[in-house]
Coordinates of C-alpha atoms and ligand atoms in Angstrom, one line a residue:
M1 CA 111.7 93.4 127.2
C2 CA 108.9 90.9 127.8
G3 CA 105.8 90.6 125.7
I4 CA 102.3 91.0 127.1
V5 CA 99.0 90.1 125.5
G6 CA 95.4 90.1 126.6
Y7 CA 92.0 89.3 125.2
I8 CA 88.4 89.9 126.1
G9 CA 85.5 89.1 123.7
N10 CA 83.5 86.3 122.4
R11 CA 86.2 84.1 121.0
D12 CA 88.4 81.5 122.7
A13 CA 91.1 83.5 124.3
F14 CA 93.8 80.8 124.5
P15 CA 94.7 80.5 120.7
I16 CA 94.7 84.3 120.4
L17 CA 97.0 84.6 123.4
I18 CA 99.4 81.9 122.1
K19 CA 99.6 83.4 118.6
G20 CA 100.2 86.8 120.1
L21 CA 102.9 85.5 122.4
Q22 CA 104.6 83.8 119.4
R23 CA 104.6 87.2 117.6
L24 CA 106.0 88.9 120.6
E25 CA 108.6 86.2 121.4
Y26 CA 111.3 88.4 119.9
R27 CA 110.9 90.6 123.1
G28 CA 112.0 87.8 125.4
Y29 CA 111.9 84.0 125.5
D30 CA 113.0 82.9 129.0
S31 CA 109.6 81.7 129.9
A32 CA 105.9 82.0 128.9
G33 CA 102.6 81.9 130.6
V34 CA 98.9 82.4 130.3
A35 CA 95.8 82.8 132.5
M36 CA 92.2 82.4 131.4
I37 CA 88.9 82.3 133.4
S38 CA 86.8 79.3 132.2
P39 CA 83.0 79.5 131.7
E40 CA 82.7 77.7 135.1
G41 CA 84.6 80.6 136.7
N42 CA 88.0 78.8 137.3
L43 CA 91.1 80.8 136.9
N44 CA 93.5 78.6 135.1
V45 CA 97.1 79.7 135.1
Y46 CA 99.8 77.8 133.0
K47 CA 103.4 78.9 132.9
K48 CA 106.6 77.3 131.9
K49 CA 110.3 78.1 131.6
G50 CA 111.4 78.2 128.0
K51 CA 109.6 79.2 124.8
V52 CA 106.0 79.5 124.0
S53 CA 106.2 76.0 122.4
D54 CA 107.3 74.6 125.8
L55 CA 104.3 76.2 127.4
L56 CA 102.0 74.7 124.7
D57 CA 103.4 71.2 125.4
S58 CA 103.1 71.6 129.1
C59 CA 99.4 72.5 129.0
K60 CA 98.2 70.4 126.2
D61 CA 95.8 68.3 128.3
K62 CA 94.6 71.1 130.5
D63 CA 91.4 73.2 130.5
K64 CA 92.2 76.2 128.4
S65 CA 88.7 77.4 127.9
G66 CA 87.5 81.0 128.4
N67 CA 87.0 84.1 126.4
I68 CA 89.0 86.4 128.7
G69 CA 92.7 85.9 129.3
I70 CA 96.2 87.3 129.6
G71 CA 99.6 86.0 128.4
H72 CA 103.3 86.8 128.9
T73 CA 106.7 86.0 127.4
R74 CA 109.5 86.9 129.6
W75 CA 113.0 88.3 129.5
A76 CA 114.2 87.8 133.0
T77 CA 115.2 90.7 135.2
H78 CA 114.3 89.9 138.8
G79 CA 114.8 86.2 139.5
E80 CA 116.2 83.5 137.2
P81 CA 114.2 82.1 134.4
N82 CA 112.2 79.2 135.9
D83 CA 108.6 78.1 136.2
V84 CA 107.9 80.0 139.5
N85 CA 109.3 83.3 138.3
S86 CA 107.3 83.1 135.1
H87 CA 104.3 85.3 134.7
P88 CA 101.3 85.5 135.3
H89 CA 101.8 86.0 139.1
Y90 CA 99.1 85.6 141.7
S91 CA 98.0 87.9 144.5
Q92 CA 98.0 86.6 148.1
T93 CA 94.4 85.1 147.8
K94 CA 95.1 83.9 144.3
D95 CA 92.0 85.9 143.1
L96 CA 94.1 88.3 141.0
V97 CA 96.8 87.6 138.4
I98 CA 99.1 90.0 136.7
I99 CA 101.4 90.1 133.7
H100 CA 104.1 92.8 133.6
N101 CA 106.7 94.2 131.3
G102 CA 109.2 96.5 133.0
I103 CA 110.8 96.9 136.4
I104 CA 109.3 98.1 139.7
E105 CA 112.4 99.7 141.2
N106 CA 111.1 100.1 144.8
Y107 CA 109.7 96.6 145.0
A108 CA 112.0 95.6 147.9
S109 CA 110.7 98.2 150.3
I110 CA 107.1 97.6 149.3
K111 CA 107.6 93.8 149.7
E112 CA 109.0 94.3 153.2
G113 CA 105.9 96.3 154.2
L114 CA 103.6 93.6 152.8
Q115 CA 105.5 90.8 154.5
K116 CA 105.0 92.6 157.8
R117 CA 101.3 92.6 157.0
G118 CA 101.3 88.8 156.5
H119 CA 101.9 88.5 152.7
T120 CA 104.0 85.6 151.6
F121 CA 105.7 85.4 148.2
L122 CA 106.3 82.5 145.9
S123 CA 108.7 84.1 143.4
E124 CA 111.7 86.4 143.4
T125 CA 110.0 88.9 141.1
D126 CA 109.1 92.6 141.5
T127 CA 105.9 91.8 139.6
E128 CA 104.4 89.6 142.3
V129 CA 104.9 92.4 144.8
L130 CA 102.8 94.7 142.7
I131 CA 99.8 92.4 142.5
H132 CA 100.0 91.8 146.2
L133 CA 100.1 95.5 146.8
I134 CA 97.0 96.0 144.7
E135 CA 95.1 93.3 146.6
D136 CA 96.3 94.7 149.9
I137 CA 94.9 98.1 149.0
R138 CA 91.5 96.5 148.1
K139 CA 91.5 94.5 151.3
H140 CA 91.6 97.7 153.3
E141 CA 88.9 99.4 151.2
P142 CA 86.7 96.5 150.1
E143 CA 84.3 98.9 148.2
M144 CA 87.1 100.1 146.0
K145 CA 86.9 98.9 142.3
L146 CA 89.9 97.0 141.0
G147 CA 90.8 99.9 138.6
H148 CA 91.0 102.3 141.5
A149 CA 93.1 99.9 143.5
V150 CA 95.5 99.7 140.5
M151 CA 95.7 103.5 140.3
A152 CA 96.4 103.7 144.0
A153 CA 99.2 101.1 143.8
L154 CA 100.7 102.7 140.7
N155 CA 101.0 105.9 142.7
Q156 CA 103.3 104.1 145.1
V157 CA 105.6 102.5 142.6
N158 CA 108.7 103.8 140.9
G159 CA 109.9 102.3 137.6
A160 CA 108.4 101.1 134.4
Y161 CA 105.4 98.9 133.7
A162 CA 103.0 97.7 131.2
I163 CA 100.6 95.5 133.2
V164 CA 97.4 93.6 132.6
I165 CA 95.3 92.3 135.5
L166 CA 92.7 89.6 135.6
D167 CA 90.3 89.1 138.5
K168 CA 88.9 85.6 139.1
N169 CA 85.7 87.1 140.4
D170 CA 85.0 89.3 137.4
R171 CA 84.9 87.5 134.0
D172 CA 84.0 90.8 132.3
T173 CA 86.9 93.1 133.1
L174 CA 90.6 93.5 132.3
I175 CA 92.6 96.3 133.8
A176 CA 95.7 97.5 131.9
A177 CA 98.2 100.3 132.6
K178 CA 101.5 101.5 131.4
K179 CA 104.5 103.7 132.1
G180 CA 107.7 103.6 130.2
S181 CA 106.9 100.2 128.5
P182 CA 104.8 100.0 125.4
M183 CA 101.1 99.0 125.2
V184 CA 98.5 99.1 122.5
I185 CA 94.9 98.1 122.6
G186 CA 93.1 96.8 119.6
V187 CA 89.4 97.8 119.4
G188 CA 87.3 95.1 117.6
K189 CA 83.6 94.6 117.5
D190 CA 82.6 93.5 121.0
E191 CA 86.2 92.5 121.7
Y192 CA 89.5 94.0 122.8
F193 CA 93.1 92.9 122.3
I194 CA 96.0 94.1 124.4
A195 CA 99.6 93.7 123.4
S196 CA 103.1 95.2 123.7
D197 CA 103.0 96.1 120.0
A198 CA 100.5 95.8 117.2
S199 CA 101.8 92.6 115.7
P200 CA 99.4 90.3 117.7
I201 CA 96.5 92.6 116.9
V202 CA 96.8 93.4 113.2
E203 CA 95.0 90.3 111.9
Y204 CA 91.9 91.0 114.1
T205 CA 91.5 94.8 113.8
K206 CA 93.2 97.9 112.5
N207 CA 91.7 100.2 115.1
V208 CA 94.1 100.7 117.9
V209 CA 94.7 102.9 120.9
Y210 CA 98.3 103.5 122.0
I211 CA 98.2 103.8 125.8
E212 CA 100.1 106.8 127.2
D213 CA 102.3 106.8 130.3
E214 CA 100.5 106.7 133.7
H215 CA 97.2 105.8 132.0
V216 CA 95.0 103.0 133.1
A217 CA 92.6 101.3 130.7
I218 CA 89.4 99.8 132.1
I219 CA 88.3 97.2 129.6
R220 CA 84.9 95.8 130.1
R221 CA 83.1 93.3 128.0
G222 CA 80.4 95.0 125.9
E223 CA 81.4 98.5 126.9
E224 CA 83.4 101.3 125.5
L225 CA 87.0 101.5 126.4
K226 CA 87.6 103.7 129.3
I227 CA 90.9 105.3 130.1
R228 CA 91.9 107.3 133.3
T229 CA 95.2 108.6 134.5
I230 CA 96.6 107.1 137.6
R231 CA 95.4 110.2 139.4
D232 CA 91.9 109.3 138.3
K233 CA 91.4 111.9 135.5
E234 CA 89.2 110.8 132.6
I235 CA 90.9 110.6 129.2
T236 CA 89.2 110.2 125.8
P237 CA 90.7 107.3 124.0
Y238 CA 92.2 108.2 120.7
V239 CA 91.5 105.5 118.2
Q240 CA 93.8 105.4 115.2
E241 CA 94.2 103.2 112.2
L242 CA 97.1 100.8 112.2
E243 CA 99.5 101.1 109.3
M244 CA 100.8 97.6 109.3
E245 CA 100.0 94.6 107.1
L246 CA 100.0 91.0 108.3
E247 CA 102.5 89.9 105.7
A248 CA 105.1 92.3 107.1
I249 CA 105.2 90.3 110.3
E250 CA 105.3 86.8 108.8
K251 CA 108.3 84.9 107.5
G252 CA 107.0 84.8 103.9
G253 CA 108.7 81.6 102.9
Y254 CA 112.1 82.3 104.5
D255 CA 113.5 80.0 107.2
H256 CA 114.1 82.9 109.5
F257 CA 113.0 86.5 110.0
M258 CA 116.7 87.6 109.9
L259 CA 117.1 86.2 106.4
K260 CA 113.9 87.7 105.2
E261 CA 114.9 91.1 106.6
I262 CA 118.3 90.9 105.0
Y263 CA 116.6 90.2 101.7
E264 CA 114.2 93.0 102.2
Q265 CA 116.9 95.7 102.2
P266 CA 116.7 96.8 98.6
R267 CA 113.0 97.6 99.4
S268 CA 113.5 99.0 102.9
I269 CA 116.3 101.3 101.7
F270 CA 114.1 102.5 98.9
D271 CA 111.2 103.0 101.3
S272 CA 113.4 105.1 103.6
M273 CA 114.2 107.4 100.7
R274 CA 110.7 107.4 99.2
G275 CA 109.1 110.8 99.0
R276 CA 112.2 112.4 100.4
L277 CA 114.7 112.3 97.5
N278 CA 114.4 113.6 94.0
S279 CA 117.7 113.4 92.1
E280 CA 116.2 115.0 89.0
T281 CA 115.3 118.2 90.8
G282 CA 118.0 118.0 93.4
H283 CA 115.4 118.2 96.0
L284 CA 115.5 116.6 99.4
K285 CA 112.5 116.7 101.6
M286 CA 113.1 115.9 105.3
G287 CA 110.0 117.2 107.1
G288 CA 111.5 117.0 110.6
I289 CA 114.6 118.9 109.7
E290 CA 112.8 121.6 107.8
E291 CA 110.9 122.4 111.0
H292 CA 114.2 123.0 112.8
E293 CA 116.3 124.1 109.9
G294 CA 117.7 127.1 111.6
K295 CA 118.9 125.0 114.6
F296 CA 120.6 122.5 112.3
K297 CA 122.2 125.3 110.3
N298 CA 123.6 127.0 113.3
A299 CA 124.4 123.9 115.4
K300 CA 128.0 124.0 116.7
R301 CA 127.7 120.3 117.6
I302 CA 125.6 117.2 117.1
I303 CA 125.4 114.6 119.7
V304 CA 124.3 111.2 118.6
I305 CA 122.8 108.8 121.3
A306 CA 122.0 105.2 120.7
C307 CA 122.8 101.6 121.6
G308 CA 124.0 98.5 119.8
T309 CA 123.5 98.5 116.1
S310 CA 121.8 101.9 116.2
W311 CA 125.0 103.2 117.8
H312 CA 127.0 101.9 114.8
A313 CA 124.6 103.7 112.5
G314 CA 125.4 106.8 114.6
M315 CA 129.1 106.2 114.0
V316 CA 128.5 106.3 110.3
A317 CA 126.5 109.6 110.8
E318 CA 129.6 111.1 112.5
Y319 CA 131.6 110.7 109.3
L320 CA 128.6 111.8 107.2
F321 CA 127.8 115.0 109.1
E322 CA 131.4 116.0 109.5
E323 CA 132.2 115.4 105.8
Y324 CA 129.1 116.8 104.2
A325 CA 127.9 119.5 106.6
R326 CA 131.1 120.3 108.5
I327 CA 129.4 119.9 111.9
P328 CA 131.4 118.2 114.7
V329 CA 129.7 115.1 115.9
E330 CA 130.0 113.1 119.1
V331 CA 128.6 109.6 119.2
E332 CA 127.6 108.4 122.7
Y333 CA 126.4 105.2 124.1
A334 CA 123.1 106.2 125.7
S335 CA 123.8 104.1 128.7
E336 CA 127.0 105.9 129.5
F337 CA 125.8 109.4 128.5
R338 CA 122.8 109.3 130.8
Y339 CA 125.0 108.8 133.9
R340 CA 127.9 111.0 133.0
N341 CA 126.6 114.5 133.8
P342 CA 127.5 115.4 130.1
I343 CA 128.0 119.0 129.0
I344 CA 125.0 119.8 126.7
Y345 CA 124.4 123.3 125.4
P346 CA 120.9 124.6 124.4
D347 CA 122.1 125.0 120.8
D348 CA 123.2 121.4 120.5
I349 CA 121.3 119.0 118.3
V350 CA 120.8 115.6 119.8
I351 CA 120.0 112.8 117.3
A352 CA 118.6 109.7 119.1
I353 CA 118.6 106.6 116.9
S354 CA 116.5 103.6 117.8
Q355 CA 114.9 100.8 115.7
S356 CA 112.3 100.0 118.4
G357 CA 112.0 103.5 119.8
E358 CA 111.7 101.8 123.2
T359 CA 115.3 101.4 124.4
A360 CA 115.3 102.5 128.0
D361 CA 118.8 103.9 128.0
T362 CA 118.2 106.0 124.9
L363 CA 114.9 107.2 126.3
A364 CA 116.6 108.3 129.5
A365 CA 119.4 110.0 127.6
I366 CA 116.8 112.0 125.7
E367 CA 115.1 113.1 128.8
L368 CA 118.5 114.2 130.2
A369 CA 119.3 116.2 127.1
K370 CA 115.9 117.8 127.1
T371 CA 116.5 119.2 130.6
K372 CA 119.5 121.0 129.2
G373 CA 117.5 122.6 126.5
A374 CA 119.0 120.8 123.5
T375 CA 116.8 120.1 120.4
I376 CA 116.2 116.3 120.2
F377 CA 115.7 114.7 116.8
G378 CA 114.6 111.1 116.6
V379 CA 115.5 108.5 113.9
C380 CA 113.1 105.6 114.8
N381 CA 111.6 102.7 112.9
V382 CA 108.6 102.0 115.0
V383 CA 105.9 104.6 114.4
G384 CA 104.4 106.1 117.5
S385 CA 107.1 104.5 119.8
S386 CA 108.1 106.1 123.1
I387 CA 111.3 107.7 121.6
A388 CA 109.4 109.0 118.6
R389 CA 107.0 110.7 120.9
A390 CA 109.7 112.0 123.3
T391 CA 111.7 113.8 120.7
H392 CA 111.0 117.4 119.3
A393 CA 111.1 116.2 115.7
G394 CA 112.3 113.3 113.7
S395 CA 112.4 111.2 110.6
Y396 CA 111.0 107.6 110.6
T397 CA 113.1 105.0 108.8
H398 CA 110.1 103.2 107.3
A399 CA 112.0 99.9 107.2
G400 CA 108.8 97.9 108.2
P401 CA 108.7 95.6 111.3
E402 CA 112.0 94.1 112.2
I403 CA 111.4 90.8 114.1
G404 CA 114.8 89.1 114.1
V405 CA 116.7 90.1 117.2
A406 CA 119.8 90.8 115.2
S407 CA 119.2 94.2 113.5
T408 CA 119.8 94.2 109.8
K409 CA 117.4 96.2 107.6
A410 CA 117.0 98.7 110.5
F411 CA 120.7 99.5 110.2
T412 CA 120.7 100.2 106.5
A413 CA 117.5 102.3 106.8
Q414 CA 119.0 104.3 109.6
V415 CA 122.1 105.0 107.6
T416 CA 120.0 105.9 104.6
V417 CA 118.0 108.4 106.6
L418 CA 121.1 109.8 108.3
T419 CA 122.8 110.2 104.9
L420 CA 119.8 112.2 103.6
M421 CA 119.7 114.3 106.8
A422 CA 123.4 115.1 106.5
L423 CA 123.0 116.0 102.8
H424 CA 120.0 118.2 103.6
V425 CA 121.8 120.1 106.3
A426 CA 125.0 120.4 104.2
K427 CA 122.9 121.9 101.4
V428 CA 121.1 124.3 103.8
K429 CA 124.4 125.4 105.3
G430 CA 126.1 125.7 101.9
A431 CA 128.8 123.4 103.1
I432 CA 128.7 121.1 100.1
A433 CA 129.4 121.8 96.4
E434 CA 126.3 121.6 94.2
S435 CA 128.0 119.1 91.9
R436 CA 128.9 116.7 94.8
Y437 CA 125.5 117.1 96.3
R438 CA 123.8 116.1 93.0
Q439 CA 126.2 113.3 92.5
L440 CA 125.5 111.9 95.9
L441 CA 121.7 112.1 95.4
Y442 CA 122.1 110.1 92.1
E443 CA 124.3 107.6 93.9
M444 CA 121.8 107.2 96.7
E445 CA 119.1 106.2 94.3
S446 CA 121.3 103.5 92.9
I447 CA 122.0 101.9 96.3
P448 CA 118.9 99.5 96.4
A449 CA 120.0 98.0 93.1
K450 CA 123.6 97.6 94.3
V451 CA 122.3 95.9 97.5
E452 CA 120.3 93.6 95.2
E453 CA 123.6 92.7 93.4
V454 CA 125.3 91.8 96.7
L455 CA 122.4 89.6 97.7
K456 CA 123.1 87.5 94.6
L457 CA 126.5 86.5 96.3
N458 CA 124.6 84.6 99.0
D459 CA 125.8 81.2 97.8
S460 CA 129.4 82.1 97.7
I461 CA 129.1 83.8 101.1
K462 CA 127.5 80.6 102.4
K463 CA 130.6 78.6 101.3
I464 CA 132.8 81.0 103.2
A465 CA 130.6 80.6 106.2
A466 CA 131.1 76.8 106.0
E467 CA 134.9 77.3 106.2
Y468 CA 134.9 79.5 109.2
K469 CA 131.9 78.3 111.2
D470 CA 134.1 76.6 113.8
A471 CA 136.4 79.6 114.5
A472 CA 136.7 80.5 118.1
N473 CA 137.5 84.1 117.5
A474 CA 137.2 86.6 114.6
L475 CA 138.5 90.0 113.9
Y476 CA 136.7 92.6 111.8
L477 CA 138.7 95.5 110.3
G478 CA 137.8 98.6 108.4
R479 CA 139.0 102.2 108.2
G480 CA 137.0 105.5 107.8
Y481 CA 133.4 104.8 106.8
S482 CA 134.1 101.1 107.0
F483 CA 135.2 101.1 110.7
P484 CA 131.6 101.2 112.0
V485 CA 130.7 98.4 109.5
A486 CA 133.6 96.4 111.1
L487 CA 132.0 96.9 114.5
E488 CA 128.6 96.0 113.1
G489 CA 130.0 92.8 111.4
A490 CA 131.5 91.7 114.7
L491 CA 128.3 92.4 116.7
K492 CA 126.3 90.4 114.2
L493 CA 128.6 87.4 114.4
K494 CA 128.8 87.3 118.2
E495 CA 125.2 87.9 119.0
I496 CA 123.8 85.1 116.8
S497 CA 126.6 82.6 116.5
Y498 CA 128.3 83.1 119.9
I499 CA 131.7 83.3 118.3
H500 CA 133.9 85.9 120.0
A501 CA 134.4 88.7 117.5
E502 CA 135.9 92.2 117.7
G503 CA 135.7 95.1 115.3
Y504 CA 138.7 97.4 115.1
P505 CA 139.9 100.3 113.0
A506 CA 142.4 98.5 110.7
A507 CA 145.3 100.7 111.7
E508 CA 144.7 100.3 115.4
M509 CA 145.3 96.5 115.1
K510 CA 149.1 97.0 115.4
H511 CA 148.5 98.5 118.9
G512 CA 147.3 95.3 120.4
P513 CA 145.0 92.9 118.6
I514 CA 147.7 91.9 116.2
A515 CA 149.0 89.7 119.0
L516 CA 145.9 87.5 118.5
I517 CA 146.7 86.7 114.9
D518 CA 147.7 83.2 114.0
E519 CA 146.7 80.7 111.3
A520 CA 143.4 80.0 113.1
M521 CA 142.2 83.6 113.1
P522 CA 139.8 84.7 110.4
V523 CA 140.2 88.4 109.7
F524 CA 137.3 90.0 107.9
V525 CA 138.4 93.2 106.2
I526 CA 136.6 95.9 104.2
A527 CA 139.1 97.0 101.5
T528 CA 137.0 98.8 99.0
K529 CA 138.5 101.4 96.6
G530 CA 138.8 104.8 98.2
P531 CA 141.2 107.1 100.0
N532 CA 142.2 104.5 102.6
Y533 CA 142.6 101.6 100.1
E534 CA 146.4 101.5 100.1
K535 CA 146.5 101.8 103.9
V536 CA 144.1 98.9 104.3
V537 CA 146.2 96.8 101.9
S538 CA 149.2 97.4 104.1
N539 CA 147.1 96.3 107.1
I540 CA 146.2 93.1 105.2
Q541 CA 149.9 92.5 104.6
E542 CA 150.5 92.8 108.3
V543 CA 147.9 90.1 109.0
K544 CA 149.3 87.9 106.2
A545 CA 152.8 88.1 107.6
R546 CA 151.4 86.6 110.8
K547 CA 149.6 83.8 108.9
G548 CA 146.1 85.3 109.6
R549 CA 143.3 84.3 107.2
I550 CA 141.9 87.2 105.2
I551 CA 138.3 87.4 104.0
A552 CA 138.0 90.7 102.3
I553 CA 135.1 92.8 100.9
V554 CA 136.6 94.6 97.8
T555 CA 135.3 96.7 95.0
A556 CA 134.3 94.7 91.9
G557 CA 137.4 94.2 89.7
D558 CA 139.9 94.5 92.5
V559 CA 143.1 92.5 91.8
E560 CA 145.5 93.5 94.5
V561 CA 143.7 92.2 97.5
K562 CA 142.6 89.1 95.6
K563 CA 146.3 88.0 95.5
M564 CA 146.6 88.1 99.3
A565 CA 143.2 87.0 100.6
E566 CA 141.8 83.5 101.1
H567 CA 138.4 84.9 99.8
V568 CA 137.2 88.1 98.4
I569 CA 133.6 89.3 98.1
E570 CA 133.3 91.8 95.3
I571 CA 130.7 94.5 95.8
P572 CA 129.6 97.2 93.3
E573 CA 131.5 100.4 93.3
T574 CA 129.9 103.4 95.1
D575 CA 130.9 106.6 96.7
E576 CA 133.2 106.1 99.7
S577 CA 130.6 107.7 102.0
L578 CA 127.9 105.3 100.9
V579 CA 129.9 102.1 101.1
P580 CA 128.5 101.1 104.5
L581 CA 125.0 100.6 102.9
V582 CA 126.4 98.0 100.6
S583 CA 129.4 96.5 102.5
V584 CA 127.4 95.5 105.6
I585 CA 125.3 93.0 103.6
P586 CA 128.0 90.3 103.2
W587 CA 128.7 90.5 106.9
Q588 CA 125.0 90.1 107.7
L589 CA 124.8 87.0 105.4
L590 CA 128.0 85.5 106.7
S591 CA 126.8 85.8 110.3
Y592 CA 123.4 84.4 109.4
H593 CA 124.9 81.3 107.7
I594 CA 127.5 80.6 110.4
A595 CA 124.8 80.8 113.1
V596 CA 122.5 78.4 111.2
M597 CA 125.4 76.0 110.6
R598 CA 126.3 76.1 114.3
G599 CA 122.7 75.2 115.1
C600 CA 122.0 78.5 116.8
N601 CA 118.6 80.1 117.2
V602 CA 119.1 82.9 114.7
D603 CA 116.0 84.9 115.4
Q604 CA 116.1 84.5 119.1
P605 CA 119.7 84.3 120.3
R606 CA 120.3 83.4 123.9
N607 CA 120.1 86.0 126.6
L608 CA 118.9 88.7 124.2
A609 CA 115.7 90.5 123.4
K610 CA 114.6 92.7 120.6
S611 CA 113.9 95.8 122.5
V612 CA 115.7 96.5 125.7
T613 CA 113.3 98.4 127.9
V614 CA 115.3 97.9 131.1
E615 CA 118.6 99.7 131.9
Ligands
M6R701 O1 115.8 99.4 119.2 P1 117.1 100.0 119.3 O2 117.7 100.3 118.0 O3 117.2 101.1 120.2 O4 118.0 98.8 119.9 C1 119.4 99.0 120.2 C2 120.1 97.7 120.4 O5 119.5 97.0 121.5 C3 120.0 96.8 119.2 O6 120.6 97.5 118.1 C4 120.8 95.5 119.5 O7 122.2 95.8 119.6 C5 120.6 94.5 118.3 N1 120.4 93.2 118.9 C6 121.8 94.4 117.4 O8 121.6 93.5 116.4

């Protein structure tokens, strides 16, 4: 969580920092702050509880000059969101300021030691402790350069950090370092940009250096970028070209990123299949799997680890791998798995799914599985992310940047890639009939067009949203492949509209949730044609008998459910196993419209952040 930015060069730093923070606001928006050194040598720090726009209002009449600066947008961990706990934080003398993304786990004991040495603290944050420690180290060794003091301090801390430090007495240097939290440095002509991801950098330069864990960057005006480990070993920076276009991170005429990303799905699903699937030849090319084909072929078990929406994609994968490839699958919440002393065998395949590739729990679960000798396969969206780098092999989802906090196109891209993986493994194992395999490849190719069809239903879905926008609760039901979609529908609604919603396997309803049903309860059901259809129709009848209100996703042409439901949303027919790719779209649109109608901040829902880099 938290977004960090930094700039050193010949331009005015403030507008670059602000624009960068606005791009990173999806990472956290409890407070924002900046620090610049003016040409007269003043260190000006402005910080404010709330959004970047609040910060802008609060400092509009202040001196914001300077061509070196740092900025931060916060998702609070230590200390409530208020002005004082906002970053940047000062050292004891106020000569140094720091911004930080991550958590210093042993900050309390360090703080105690510093307090005994006369340090006083303004905030409740772990970050302030770190900058005091750095200054304290320098105080005892006045000749030590700031970069070395930072290294010395980082050798004393446990936890995760991406930090940038500014020294009032040195207008030509920024010191940055990272461990466990992402950081990228843009290398321009006589200027450098620092950010949590490349989105604040892409419009200035395409040359970037991804900073590795426990590396410290010494960024000096007019000099080459220098990188050292925290143990003071020199590293040669690896400059690579950014594969990101500016348009991909802008709203492109849509009111919200979430809506844009929902509409991008025909394209993003296509992109996640591009170069991998050829239905004419029956060929599937999944580079990562080919490298470990033997392991997949002989795997007795697949363990999926993920969080949130990615976990729901993992649930779909469970059905896919079991049906196509006949491999047992366990789907685990990474946050539970990592602390459970799980039984993992060296011949297990672990699939880690993550849009951001930075989720702390997923990363920790991967490290745990690695120690047991399992093969770890990543399904990530963000290229070069920590999870992508921590895994033995993987397949990127190629969905493009997802900025809305509510995951939409990442889900369908993940399910697409997981479907291709399951098919590939099934084929290699000989677990699937050739005719079925071919039929599924053809059907996969038709999914983008089918999603396009569903998007045309936006206006009617908006009308349904208007009818249910004031509901206090909602139930989402589905069976088989549609059960994970029910979970995903409920998550979408609750996270952006703050309506309490639960997803349930339709048949499980009678074991408890049915008690909730009355005339005020909207029940969103997936009742598409397939092996479970009749069963779901019975479940719908059970809801109707208790006066619940049914909104059903059905296969085009359905008549039976239409007779019972308040509303039906007709989606094009597809193979049962591919229905999630199509049926999730109406639930995404419905949540979006309900949230907008309720006046919620769709792209930045309260208390959330896009990538959860803390446990
Ligand atoms: O980046 P990841 O896929 O690892 O993120 C996992 C979850 O934090 C994420 O899916 C979250 O649940 C979204 N807000 C859901 O819309």
